[in-house]
Amino acid sequence: MSRRLRGRWRGGDGAAALLFLAPGAAGFALFYLFPFAMGLWYSLTDRTIGGRFVGLANYEALLASGSFRKAAANTLLFTGVSVPILIALSLGLALLLSRPLFLRRWLQTAFVLPLVVPVASVVAIWQIFLDWNGSLNAWLHGLGYGRIDWLQSDWAMPTLVAMYVWKNVGYDMILFLAGLLSIPQSYYETARIEGAGRLRQLTHITLVYLTPTTVFVILISIINSFKVFRETYLLAGDYPYDRIYMLQHYMNNMFFSLDIQKLTSAAALMVGCIVILAGSLLAAEKRFRSWME
Amino acid sequence: METICSQVGEEMATSVYYIGRAAGNTERFGRRLNIGRWMAMKRIGLMTALGVLLLSVSACSGNGGNAGGSPSAANGQSGSSAGAQQTNAQTDGKGAGAGTKAPVPAREEIKLPTGPVKLVVASFEPSEQLKQAVKKYEQAHPNVTVELQAAQSEFKSLDSQIANIEKYVATTNTALLSGKGPDVMELDLLPREKLVGRGLLADLGDWMNRDADFNKPDYFVNLLDNLQIAGGLYAMPLSFYPVALLGDEAAIEKDGGVQDGDWTWDEFAESAKRLIQKGTHPHALANTPDYMLSELVGERYAQFVDEAGRRANFDSPDFAGLMTQVKQLFDDGVVIDLMKANFRSESMADNPKINTYFQSTQIPSPMEFLMLMDQYGGNTRVYTKPHAKEMGPGGYFIANQTMGINAASPVKEQAWDFLKFLLSEQGAADPDISLGHTGFPISKIAYDKEIKKLRDEGEVPGYKNGPAESDPFKVNEAHLDLLDGIVTAAVHPVGQSTKIGDIISEESKAFFTGQKSAATVAKLIQNKVTTYLNE
């Protein structure tokens, strides 16, 4: 392996690759790596200019903040609940739409549509829909039920999950469809000949060979679950109902109260968690691949 | 004028945009707009409407032979959680100034750089006054170039306004945090306490003490001393509005009088109920319920918020009781809801300009004070504003256009000199500038000049400015004496919005419109304030 690599280097491919990678790497460094490194440094000092190194004091203050703990718990809960729901739904849809079905193309398009609608319009519609005096409550009222304050009660989290699923289900479905297409039909034929039922085919062929896709979809969905903040913020403001007060609310508010120390420590912790999560997912996938071979 | 007024009156709550445009037409309107605009930024919900209201009411009063009419009723931002704000300042400032106060430095002449200097001045939307002042300062100091940075050049719509404010606050904060940013900046929209807590603003009190050229008694020290944050003066207002409670003395005395010496809002409500039973006027005051609620909370702030212990107590029966009490006042008609009022109406029932015993007012200028005192058939009296018992005596004021100096500015001497110039510029009584003049000047000399002019002339000349015009009227010298008393006794700053006050007034609206129960709203407020306190 290493000899082969050295050989490639000598051949000059590596240098060329580096050259082509450089612009991307520079951009990444400039806009992500470097600011993040500065953020890390800020999180260890007591002020932004001429700051003194204070070790982990900022992290201590951060963890002492009740609102931060609440935000972290909410974010975890939201991701933990919404991602599995989303995966299950989009996989189901993908399985359904991978076989000939009436209006299949139209349905596929319909599910992807939420992705291409601008956030501002999406928010406006949700606002009209979910408001205390909005359409949904009008319908409930018409049906003889009481009104529900969707974003200001314990319904806020389910509402958010619904919004998230609605927005992302199409995208995940497309990814799964692509994954399904890459499974050779011959596997199914062999299984059928050997007398495997539908369920067995699903659990032993489809799900198994879909694993690389699934890992990727899970990662993307987790990342997207953090992005629900944008809609939440636009719908419910900087201090929403405390069930949907997320880490990004906390960070955003810290920015506006000029507490860069807490902001950067919170960001560092969050990045740390994401790295661990992504790392373990990718490691699991790698192990799976080697097992397949 | 009449058409503008009527539209303003009717579409008050929704036509901010329209008014902005219409009002922009005249200079006279223009300066009112400043207040309206400023307030709209501060507390977007209630404040917008109140600001517009203030704008419309005051704009419509000074005109067409209505010298006795008044910029009235609009409660402005008087008294918003005054207690809240004090406590805030104390806690936020902790660790910044406390205990590090140096002994008073010897007074000296501030040496200004002689080479070319570039001074950056930032304002969200520079007033005409500021622009003029910059020009004059540059003329007086040829080596200095002043760059006036603005985040917005004109009021377009409420949405773009809000977006611009957010951008202005975010960019200025970021610049300051990274040791850059303007040398002098308007602080009205910026988080003053937080900036001070981070040591990003220069203590202007030090400069006032150091500069041999700055004669403190020439300024309203009673105001400056009470605007301190963490033991220093970091935000210098260029002008202020005294806040007063005016009442129809004849009617009040006829209907049993009031004990206004040291009354709380509770006691005010009691007296008000008694008064309206006699019924010379159908209502006692005009206000909005959510605003009144935040005033009442401000009065007993410590009971509801424990900032040090990071605890809120809004889910208590006390708070629900307070909400119910306020709602009752409005339901019983003791207080008339500004949002439902009709300022054009001839009928007593729904026009707060003519039908309330009291008006809580921010006074825009000495001349307008004279007009205010002329209402109620000349029977107007200044009453003490209801306040918490522990508040202490003294009047109320709103600081306007506060300016600060960047602690990291390399040209602080010049920045201070410019600020000093702005303060005195107010006093230059330049006709160009005083036209765009908002509020009372901080310079006592300038104020005295204005009063002397009124006394000497003995008459306020009628004027015509675009569609606005007024008849001349006689100056009542006793009223000017009264005004002297008001401005020198003003010690309680009010009207700075706080996050908690905003949350209370925003959430309580649903209760006052009867859409949610007191308990639900109290729980929501509790929920959000707790989050805020524990960040």
Tab-separated table of N, CA, C and O in Angstrom, chain A residues 10-107:
chain	number	residue	atom	x	y	z
A	10	ARG	N	5.789	9.840	-6.805
A	10	ARG	CA	6.907	10.053	-7.721
A	10	ARG	C	6.376	10.358	-9.121
A	10	ARG	O	6.882	11.198	-9.817
A	11	GLY	N	5.323	9.714	-9.436
A	11	GLY	CA	4.747	9.919	-10.762
A	11	GLY	C	4.185	11.310	-10.953
A	11	GLY	O	3.882	11.717	-12.062
A	12	GLY	N	4.002	12.073	-9.850
A	12	GLY	CA	3.552	13.453	-10.000
A	12	GLY	C	2.061	13.620	-9.898
A	12	GLY	O	1.566	14.738	-9.857
A	13	ASP	N	1.324	12.505	-9.818
A	13	ASP	CA	-0.127	12.618	-9.667
A	13	ASP	C	-0.489	13.351	-8.390
A	13	ASP	O	-1.398	14.184	-8.373
A	14	GLY	N	0.237	13.014	-7.326
A	14	GLY	CA	-0.054	13.607	-6.021
A	14	GLY	C	0.085	15.108	-6.060
A	14	GLY	O	-0.778	15.838	-5.570
A	15	ALA	N	1.173	15.572	-6.681
A	15	ALA	CA	1.401	17.016	-6.748
A	15	ALA	C	0.265	17.686	-7.496
A	15	ALA	O	-0.254	18.718	-7.075
A	16	ALA	N	-0.125	17.057	-8.602
A	16	ALA	CA	-1.229	17.624	-9.384
A	16	ALA	C	-2.500	17.659	-8.551
A	16	ALA	O	-3.231	18.657	-8.543
A	17	ALA	N	-2.741	16.560	-7.827
A	17	ALA	CA	-3.943	16.493	-6.992
A	17	ALA	C	-3.928	17.620	-5.963
A	17	ALA	O	-4.932	18.309	-5.760
A	18	LEU	N	-2.767	17.789	-5.346
A	18	LEU	CA	-2.655	18.861	-4.347
A	18	LEU	C	-2.968	20.216	-4.969
A	18	LEU	O	-3.676	21.034	-4.384
A	19	LEU	N	-2.433	20.415	-6.162
A	19	LEU	CA	-2.634	21.679	-6.851
A	19	LEU	C	-4.130	21.930	-7.068
A	19	LEU	O	-4.643	23.019	-6.821
A	20	PHE	N	-4.805	20.873	-7.508
A	20	PHE	CA	-6.233	21.036	-7.767
A	20	PHE	C	-7.038	21.176	-6.483
A	20	PHE	O	-8.083	21.807	-6.459
A	21	LEU	N	-6.522	20.569	-5.430
A	21	LEU	CA	-7.237	20.653	-4.154
A	21	LEU	C	-7.050	22.015	-3.486
A	21	LEU	O	-7.870	22.442	-2.686
A	22	ALA	N	-5.936	22.664	-3.841
A	22	ALA	CA	-5.559	23.878	-3.118
A	22	ALA	C	-6.659	24.937	-3.026
A	22	ALA	O	-6.923	25.429	-1.929
A	23	PRO	N	-7.317	25.291	-4.129
A	23	PRO	CA	-8.339	26.344	-3.990
A	23	PRO	C	-9.431	25.965	-2.993
A	23	PRO	O	-9.804	26.768	-2.132
A	24	GLY	N	-9.893	24.729	-3.111
A	24	GLY	CA	-10.929	24.281	-2.188
A	24	GLY	C	-10.441	24.295	-0.748
A	24	GLY	O	-11.113	24.806	0.151
A	25	ALA	N	-9.218	23.782	-0.572
A	25	ALA	CA	-8.662	23.730	0.771
A	25	ALA	C	-8.473	25.132	1.328
A	25	ALA	O	-8.784	25.403	2.489
A	26	ALA	N	-8.024	26.054	0.474
A	26	ALA	CA	-7.820	27.431	0.934
A	26	ALA	C	-9.144	28.036	1.362
A	26	ALA	O	-9.242	28.668	2.420
A	27	GLY	N	-10.162	27.824	0.550
A	27	GLY	CA	-11.479	28.353	0.893
A	27	GLY	C	-11.978	27.778	2.205
A	27	GLY	O	-12.433	28.503	3.096
A	28	PHE	N	-11.821	26.470	2.334
A	28	PHE	CA	-12.268	25.802	3.553
A	28	PHE	C	-11.516	26.350	4.765
A	28	PHE	O	-12.109	26.652	5.805
A	29	ALA	N	-10.206	26.512	4.585
A	29	ALA	CA	-9.403	27.017	5.693
A	29	ALA	C	-9.813	28.430	6.054
A	29	ALA	O	-9.999	28.768	7.222
A	30	LEU	N	-10.007	29.251	5.028
A	30	LEU	CA	-10.295	30.662	5.266
A	30	LEU	C	-11.650	30.852	5.937
A	30	LEU	O	-11.797	31.638	6.863
A	31	PHE	N	-12.650	30.126	5.459
A	31	PHE	CA	-13.995	30.391	5.949
A	31	PHE	C	-14.448	29.464	7.069
A	31	PHE	O	-15.410	29.758	7.757
A	32	TYR	N	-13.796	28.312	7.231
A	32	TYR	CA	-14.224	27.402	8.292
A	32	TYR	C	-13.126	27.128	9.317
A	32	TYR	O	-13.302	27.379	10.502
A	33	LEU	N	-11.996	26.631	8.810
A	33	LEU	CA	-10.961	26.158	9.727
A	33	LEU	C	-10.379	27.297	10.566
A	33	LEU	O	-10.322	27.221	11.787
A	34	PHE	N	-9.990	28.357	9.874
A	34	PHE	CA	-9.333	29.459	10.552
A	34	PHE	C	-10.273	30.141	11.554
A	34	PHE	O	-9.916	30.301	12.728
A	35	PRO	N	-11.476	30.525	11.136
A	35	PRO	CA	-12.397	31.131	12.113
A	35	PRO	C	-12.680	30.198	13.284
A	35	PRO	O	-12.766	30.640	14.421
A	36	PHE	N	-12.782	28.899	12.975
A	36	PHE	CA	-13.076	27.977	14.062
A	36	PHE	C	-11.905	27.912	15.046
A	36	PHE	O	-12.108	27.885	16.264
A	37	ALA	N	-10.693	27.924	14.497
A	37	ALA	CA	-9.523	27.919	15.372
A	37	ALA	C	-9.506	29.176	16.232
A	37	ALA	O	-9.252	29.126	17.444
A	38	MET	N	-9.852	30.314	15.631
A	38	MET	CA	-9.911	31.555	16.404
A	38	MET	C	-10.989	31.457	17.474
A	38	MET	O	-10.805	31.918	18.608
A	39	GLY	N	-12.105	30.862	17.100
A	39	GLY	CA	-13.195	30.680	18.055
A	39	GLY	C	-12.736	29.840	19.238
A	39	GLY	O	-13.014	30.168	20.390
A	40	LEU	N	-12.001	28.790	18.920
A	40	LEU	CA	-11.477	27.932	19.986
A	40	LEU	C	-10.593	28.737	20.927
A	40	LEU	O	-10.682	28.617	22.145
A	41	TRP	N	-9.778	29.580	20.344
A	41	TRP	CA	-8.887	30.405	21.163
A	41	TRP	C	-9.704	31.360	22.037
A	41	TRP	O	-9.470	31.473	23.236
A	42	TYR	N	-10.723	32.019	21.417
A	42	TYR	CA	-11.591	32.921	22.189
A	42	TYR	C	-12.226	32.182	23.364
A	42	TYR	O	-12.424	32.740	24.432
A	43	SER	N	-12.572	30.916	23.125
A	43	SER	CA	-13.286	30.194	24.176
A	43	SER	C	-12.377	29.898	25.358
A	43	SER	O	-12.840	29.477	26.416
A	44	LEU	N	-11.087	30.121	25.178
A	44	LEU	CA	-10.154	29.862	26.291
A	44	LEU	C	-9.631	31.148	26.921
A	44	LEU	O	-8.808	31.110	27.824
A	45	THR	N	-10.108	32.314	26.411
A	45	THR	CA	-9.632	33.579	26.967
A	45	THR	C	-10.801	34.350	27.571
A	45	THR	O	-11.946	33.957	27.414
A	46	ASP	N	-10.483	35.451	28.254
A	46	ASP	CA	-11.576	36.146	28.934
A	46	ASP	C	-12.145	37.313	28.151
A	46	ASP	O	-13.175	37.860	28.504
A	47	ARG	N	-11.497	37.753	27.117
A	47	ARG	CA	-12.108	38.757	26.252
A	47	ARG	C	-11.494	38.669	24.871
A	47	ARG	O	-10.482	37.994	24.683
A	48	THR	N	-12.123	39.364	23.906
A	48	THR	CA	-11.684	39.154	22.524
A	48	THR	C	-10.376	39.856	22.207
A	48	THR	O	-9.574	39.352	21.444
A	49	ILE	N	-10.185	41.053	22.768
A	49	ILE	CA	-8.936	41.754	22.472
A	49	ILE	C	-8.093	41.782	23.739
A	49	ILE	O	-8.586	42.117	24.816
A	50	GLY	N	-6.841	41.459	23.591
A	50	GLY	CA	-5.930	41.478	24.735
A	50	GLY	C	-6.408	40.551	25.832
A	50	GLY	O	-6.230	40.828	27.016
A	51	GLY	N	-7.055	39.454	25.448
A	51	GLY	CA	-7.597	38.543	26.450
A	51	GLY	C	-6.518	37.746	27.156
A	51	GLY	O	-5.406	37.594	26.665
A	52	ARG	N	-6.859	37.244	28.306
A	52	ARG	CA	-5.949	36.468	29.126
A	52	ARG	C	-6.402	35.028	29.023
A	52	ARG	O	-7.594	34.747	28.949
A	53	PHE	N	-5.465	34.096	29.058
A	53	PHE	CA	-5.830	32.681	28.999
A	53	PHE	C	-6.501	32.277	30.315
A	53	PHE	O	-5.957	32.524	31.385
A	54	VAL	N	-7.688	31.719	30.221
A	54	VAL	CA	-8.388	31.381	31.467
A	54	VAL	C	-8.704	29.893	31.540
A	54	VAL	O	-9.499	29.464	32.377
A	55	GLY	N	-8.092	29.128	30.661
A	55	GLY	CA	-8.331	27.686	30.707
A	55	GLY	C	-9.767	27.358	30.372
A	55	GLY	O	-10.334	27.895	29.430
A	56	LEU	N	-10.380	26.521	31.172
A	56	LEU	CA	-11.716	26.045	30.856
A	56	LEU	C	-12.813	26.819	31.591
A	56	LEU	O	-13.949	26.373	31.666
A	57	ALA	N	-12.449	27.997	32.105
A	57	ALA	CA	-13.423	28.758	32.904
A	57	ALA	C	-14.692	29.055	32.109
A	57	ALA	O	-15.801	28.979	32.653
A	58	ASN	N	-14.521	29.386	30.833
A	58	ASN	CA	-15.702	29.688	30.016
A	58	ASN	C	-16.597	28.463	29.874
A	58	ASN	O	-17.815	28.575	29.852
A	59	TYR	N	-15.972	27.307	29.750
A	59	TYR	CA	-16.751	26.075	29.612
A	59	TYR	C	-17.501	25.781	30.905
A	59	TYR	O	-18.636	25.321	30.886
A	60	GLU	N	-16.840	26.098	32.019
A	60	GLU	CA	-17.501	25.909	33.312
A	60	GLU	C	-18.731	26.797	33.399
A	60	GLU	O	-19.817	26.342	33.760
A	61	ALA	N	-18.532	28.071	33.026
A	61	ALA	CA	-19.649	29.028	33.073
A	61	ALA	C	-20.771	28.553	32.151
A	61	ALA	O	-21.954	28.653	32.476
A	62	LEU	N	-20.365	28.026	31.016
A	62	LEU	CA	-21.342	27.566	30.034
A	62	LEU	C	-22.179	26.425	30.601
A	62	LEU	O	-23.406	26.424	30.530
A	63	LEU	N	-21.486	25.466	31.191
A	63	LEU	CA	-22.212	24.310	31.718
A	63	LEU	C	-23.038	24.670	32.941
A	63	LEU	O	-24.012	24.001	33.268
A	64	ALA	N	-22.653	25.778	33.595
A	64	ALA	CA	-23.435	26.220	34.755
A	64	ALA	C	-24.722	26.909	34.313
A	64	ALA	O	-25.632	27.099	35.116
A	65	SER	N	-24.800	27.281	33.056
A	65	SER	CA	-25.971	28.005	32.579
A	65	SER	C	-27.135	27.049	32.329
A	65	SER	O	-27.049	26.153	31.494
A	66	GLY	N	-28.201	27.263	33.067
A	66	GLY	CA	-29.374	26.399	32.934
A	66	GLY	C	-29.951	26.424	31.531
A	66	GLY	O	-30.405	25.410	31.005
A	67	SER	N	-29.909	27.592	30.923
A	67	SER	CA	-30.490	27.712	29.594
A	67	SER	C	-29.669	26.950	28.567
A	67	SER	O	-30.210	26.410	27.608
A	68	PHE	N	-28.347	26.925	28.760
A	68	PHE	CA	-27.519	26.159	27.831
A	68	PHE	C	-27.853	24.673	27.934
A	68	PHE	O	-28.012	23.983	26.931
A	69	ARG	N	-27.977	24.192	29.169
A	69	ARG	CA	-28.290	22.760	29.340
A	69	ARG	C	-29.642	22.431	28.722
A	69	ARG	O	-29.818	21.407	28.062
A	70	LYS	N	-30.575	23.358	28.922
A	70	LYS	CA	-31.896	23.147	28.338
A	70	LYS	C	-31.795	23.115	26.818
A	70	LYS	O	-32.367	22.234	26.157
A	71	ALA	N	-31.024	24.069	26.262
A	71	ALA	CA	-30.883	24.143	24.811
A	71	ALA	C	-30.247	22.865	24.270
A	71	ALA	O	-30.690	22.316	23.257
A	72	ALA	N	-29.224	22.390	24.970
A	72	ALA	CA	-28.538	21.182	24.515
A	72	ALA	C	-29.498	19.998	24.560
A	72	ALA	O	-29.577	19.200	23.613
A	73	ALA	N	-30.253	19.893	25.658
A	73	ALA	CA	-31.191	18.780	25.791
A	73	ALA	C	-32.247	18.841	24.694
A	73	ALA	O	-32.590	17.828	24.078
A	74	ASN	N	-32.752	20.057	24.423
A	74	ASN	CA	-33.770	20.201	23.378
A	74	ASN	C	-33.227	19.804	22.012
A	74	ASN	O	-33.906	19.134	21.238
A	75	THR	N	-32.007	20.261	21.728
A	75	THR	CA	-31.415	19.951	20.434
A	75	THR	C	-31.247	18.440	20.288
A	75	THR	O	-31.569	17.850	19.250
A	76	LEU	N	-30.751	17.836	21.358
A	76	LEU	CA	-30.532	16.383	21.341
A	76	LEU	C	-31.856	15.656	21.139
A	76	LEU	O	-31.978	14.747	20.319
A	77	LEU	N	-32.863	16.097	21.887
A	77	LEU	CA	-34.177	15.473	21.787
A	77	LEU	C	-34.740	15.621	20.381
A	77	LEU	O	-35.222	14.662	19.779
A	78	PHE	N	-34.618	16.835	19.865
A	78	PHE	CA	-35.166	17.083	18.537
A	78	PHE	C	-34.491	16.196	17.495
A	78	PHE	O	-35.157	15.515	16.717
A	79	THR	N	-33.148	16.194	17.526
A	79	THR	CA	-32.422	15.382	16.555
A	79	THR	C	-32.729	13.909	16.769
A	79	THR	O	-32.960	13.157	15.816
A	80	GLY	N	-32.748	13.500	18.035
A	80	GLY	CA	-32.974	12.099	18.355
A	80	GLY	C	-34.341	11.601	17.915
A	80	GLY	O	-34.505	10.434	17.546
A	81	VAL	N	-35.337	12.483	17.949
A	81	VAL	CA	-36.681	12.061	17.576
A	81	VAL	C	-36.924	12.235	16.082
A	81	VAL	O	-37.437	11.351	15.402
A	82	SER	N	-36.505	13.395	15.567
A	82	SER	CA	-36.901	13.724	14.200
A	82	SER	C	-36.120	12.929	13.162
A	82	SER	O	-36.691	12.539	12.132
A	83	VAL	N	-34.842	12.645	13.417
A	83	VAL	CA	-34.052	11.939	12.404
A	83	VAL	C	-34.579	10.518	12.164
A	83	VAL	O	-34.817	10.150	11.010
A	84	PRO	N	-34.807	9.694	13.205
A	84	PRO	CA	-35.376	8.374	12.948
A	84	PRO	C	-36.715	8.425	12.222
A	84	PRO	O	-36.951	7.651	11.283
A	85	ILE	N	-37.576	9.373	12.623
A	85	ILE	CA	-38.871	9.485	11.942
A	85	ILE	C	-38.661	9.789	10.470
A	85	ILE	O	-39.261	9.183	9.580
A	86	LEU	N	-37.780	10.723	10.217
A	86	LEU	CA	-37.514	11.131	8.840
A	86	LEU	C	-36.960	9.964	8.027
A	86	LEU	O	-37.406	9.712	6.903
A	87	ILE	N	-35.995	9.247	8.607
A	87	ILE	CA	-35.369	8.128	7.886
A	87	ILE	C	-36.437	7.070	7.557
A	87	ILE	O	-36.536	6.614	6.418
A	88	ALA	N	-37.232	6.736	8.565
A	88	ALA	CA	-38.245	5.703	8.355
A	88	ALA	C	-39.220	6.127	7.262
A	88	ALA	O	-39.512	5.363	6.338
A	89	LEU	N	-39.675	7.367	7.352
A	89	LEU	CA	-40.654	7.838	6.372
A	89	LEU	C	-40.076	7.886	4.967
A	89	LEU	O	-40.698	7.436	4.003
A	90	SER	N	-38.860	8.436	4.861
A	90	SER	CA	-38.317	8.594	3.514
A	90	SER	C	-37.961	7.233	2.914
A	90	SER	O	-38.140	7.025	1.718
A	91	LEU	N	-37.511	6.305	3.761
A	91	LEU	CA	-37.210	4.960	3.248
A	91	LEU	C	-38.490	4.284	2.774
A	91	LEU	O	-38.534	3.677	1.697
A	92	GLY	N	-39.543	4.423	3.562
A	92	GLY	CA	-40.832	3.853	3.179
A	92	GLY	C	-41.305	4.393	1.846
A	92	GLY	O	-41.705	3.655	0.949
A	93	LEU	N	-41.195	5.725	1.713
A	93	LEU	CA	-41.614	6.355	0.463
A	93	LEU	C	-40.770	5.865	-0.697
A	93	LEU	O	-41.280	5.586	-1.787
A	94	ALA	N	-39.461	5.745	-0.446
A	94	ALA	CA	-38.559	5.311	-1.508
A	94	ALA	C	-38.923	3.905	-1.963
A	94	ALA	O	-38.973	3.612	-3.164
A	95	LEU	N	-39.204	3.016	-0.991
A	95	LEU	CA	-39.573	1.638	-1.332
A	95	LEU	C	-40.866	1.621	-2.142
A	95	LEU	O	-41.009	0.887	-3.110
A	96	LEU	N	-41.777	2.505	-1.721
A	96	LEU	CA	-43.073	2.569	-2.390
A	96	LEU	C	-42.925	3.077	-3.815
A	96	LEU	O	-43.515	2.553	-4.756
A	97	LEU	N	-42.107	4.116	-3.959
A	97	LEU	CA	-42.000	4.764	-5.261
A	97	LEU	C	-40.973	4.099	-6.173
A	97	LEU	O	-40.798	4.504	-7.310
A	98	SER	N	-40.280	3.082	-5.662
A	98	SER	CA	-39.284	2.436	-6.525
A	98	SER	C	-39.951	1.414	-7.438
A	98	SER	O	-39.356	0.933	-8.388
A	99	ARG	N	-41.181	1.061	-7.111
A	99	ARG	CA	-41.887	0.137	-8.005
A	99	ARG	C	-42.912	0.911	-8.811
A	99	ARG	O	-43.280	2.034	-8.442
A	100	PRO	N	-43.334	0.337	-9.930
A	100	PRO	CA	-44.287	1.053	-10.792
A	100	PRO	C	-45.534	1.450	-9.992
A	100	PRO	O	-46.109	0.631	-9.285
A	101	LEU	N	-45.871	2.687	-10.107
A	101	LEU	CA	-47.005	3.181	-9.324
A	101	LEU	C	-47.688	4.276	-10.130
A	101	LEU	O	-47.050	4.981	-10.911
A	102	PHE	N	-48.958	4.396	-9.924
A	102	PHE	CA	-49.723	5.428	-10.614
A	102	PHE	C	-49.177	6.810	-10.244
A	102	PHE	O	-48.944	7.094	-9.062
A	103	LEU	N	-48.930	7.650	-11.219
A	103	LEU	CA	-48.461	9.024	-10.975
A	103	LEU	C	-47.108	9.077	-10.272
A	103	LEU	O	-46.822	9.996	-9.526
A	104	ARG	N	-46.261	8.065	-10.467
A	104	ARG	CA	-45.031	7.966	-9.714
A	104	ARG	C	-44.160	9.220	-9.846
A	104	ARG	O	-43.704	9.797	-8.871
A	105	ARG	N	-43.961	9.626	-11.106
A	105	ARG	CA	-43.097	10.781	-11.341
A	105	ARG	C	-43.612	12.032	-10.626
A	105	ARG	O	-42.862	12.785	-10.023
A	106	TRP	N	-44.920	12.227	-10.756
A	106	TRP	CA	-45.523	13.412	-10.135
A	106	TRP	C	-45.347	13.385	-8.625
A	106	TRP	O	-45.045	14.403	-8.004
A	107	LEU	N	-45.515	12.214	-8.065
A	107	LEU	CA	-45.372	12.103	-6.617
A	107	LEU	C	-43.947	12.414	-6.196
A	107	LEU	O	-43.707	13.136	-5.226
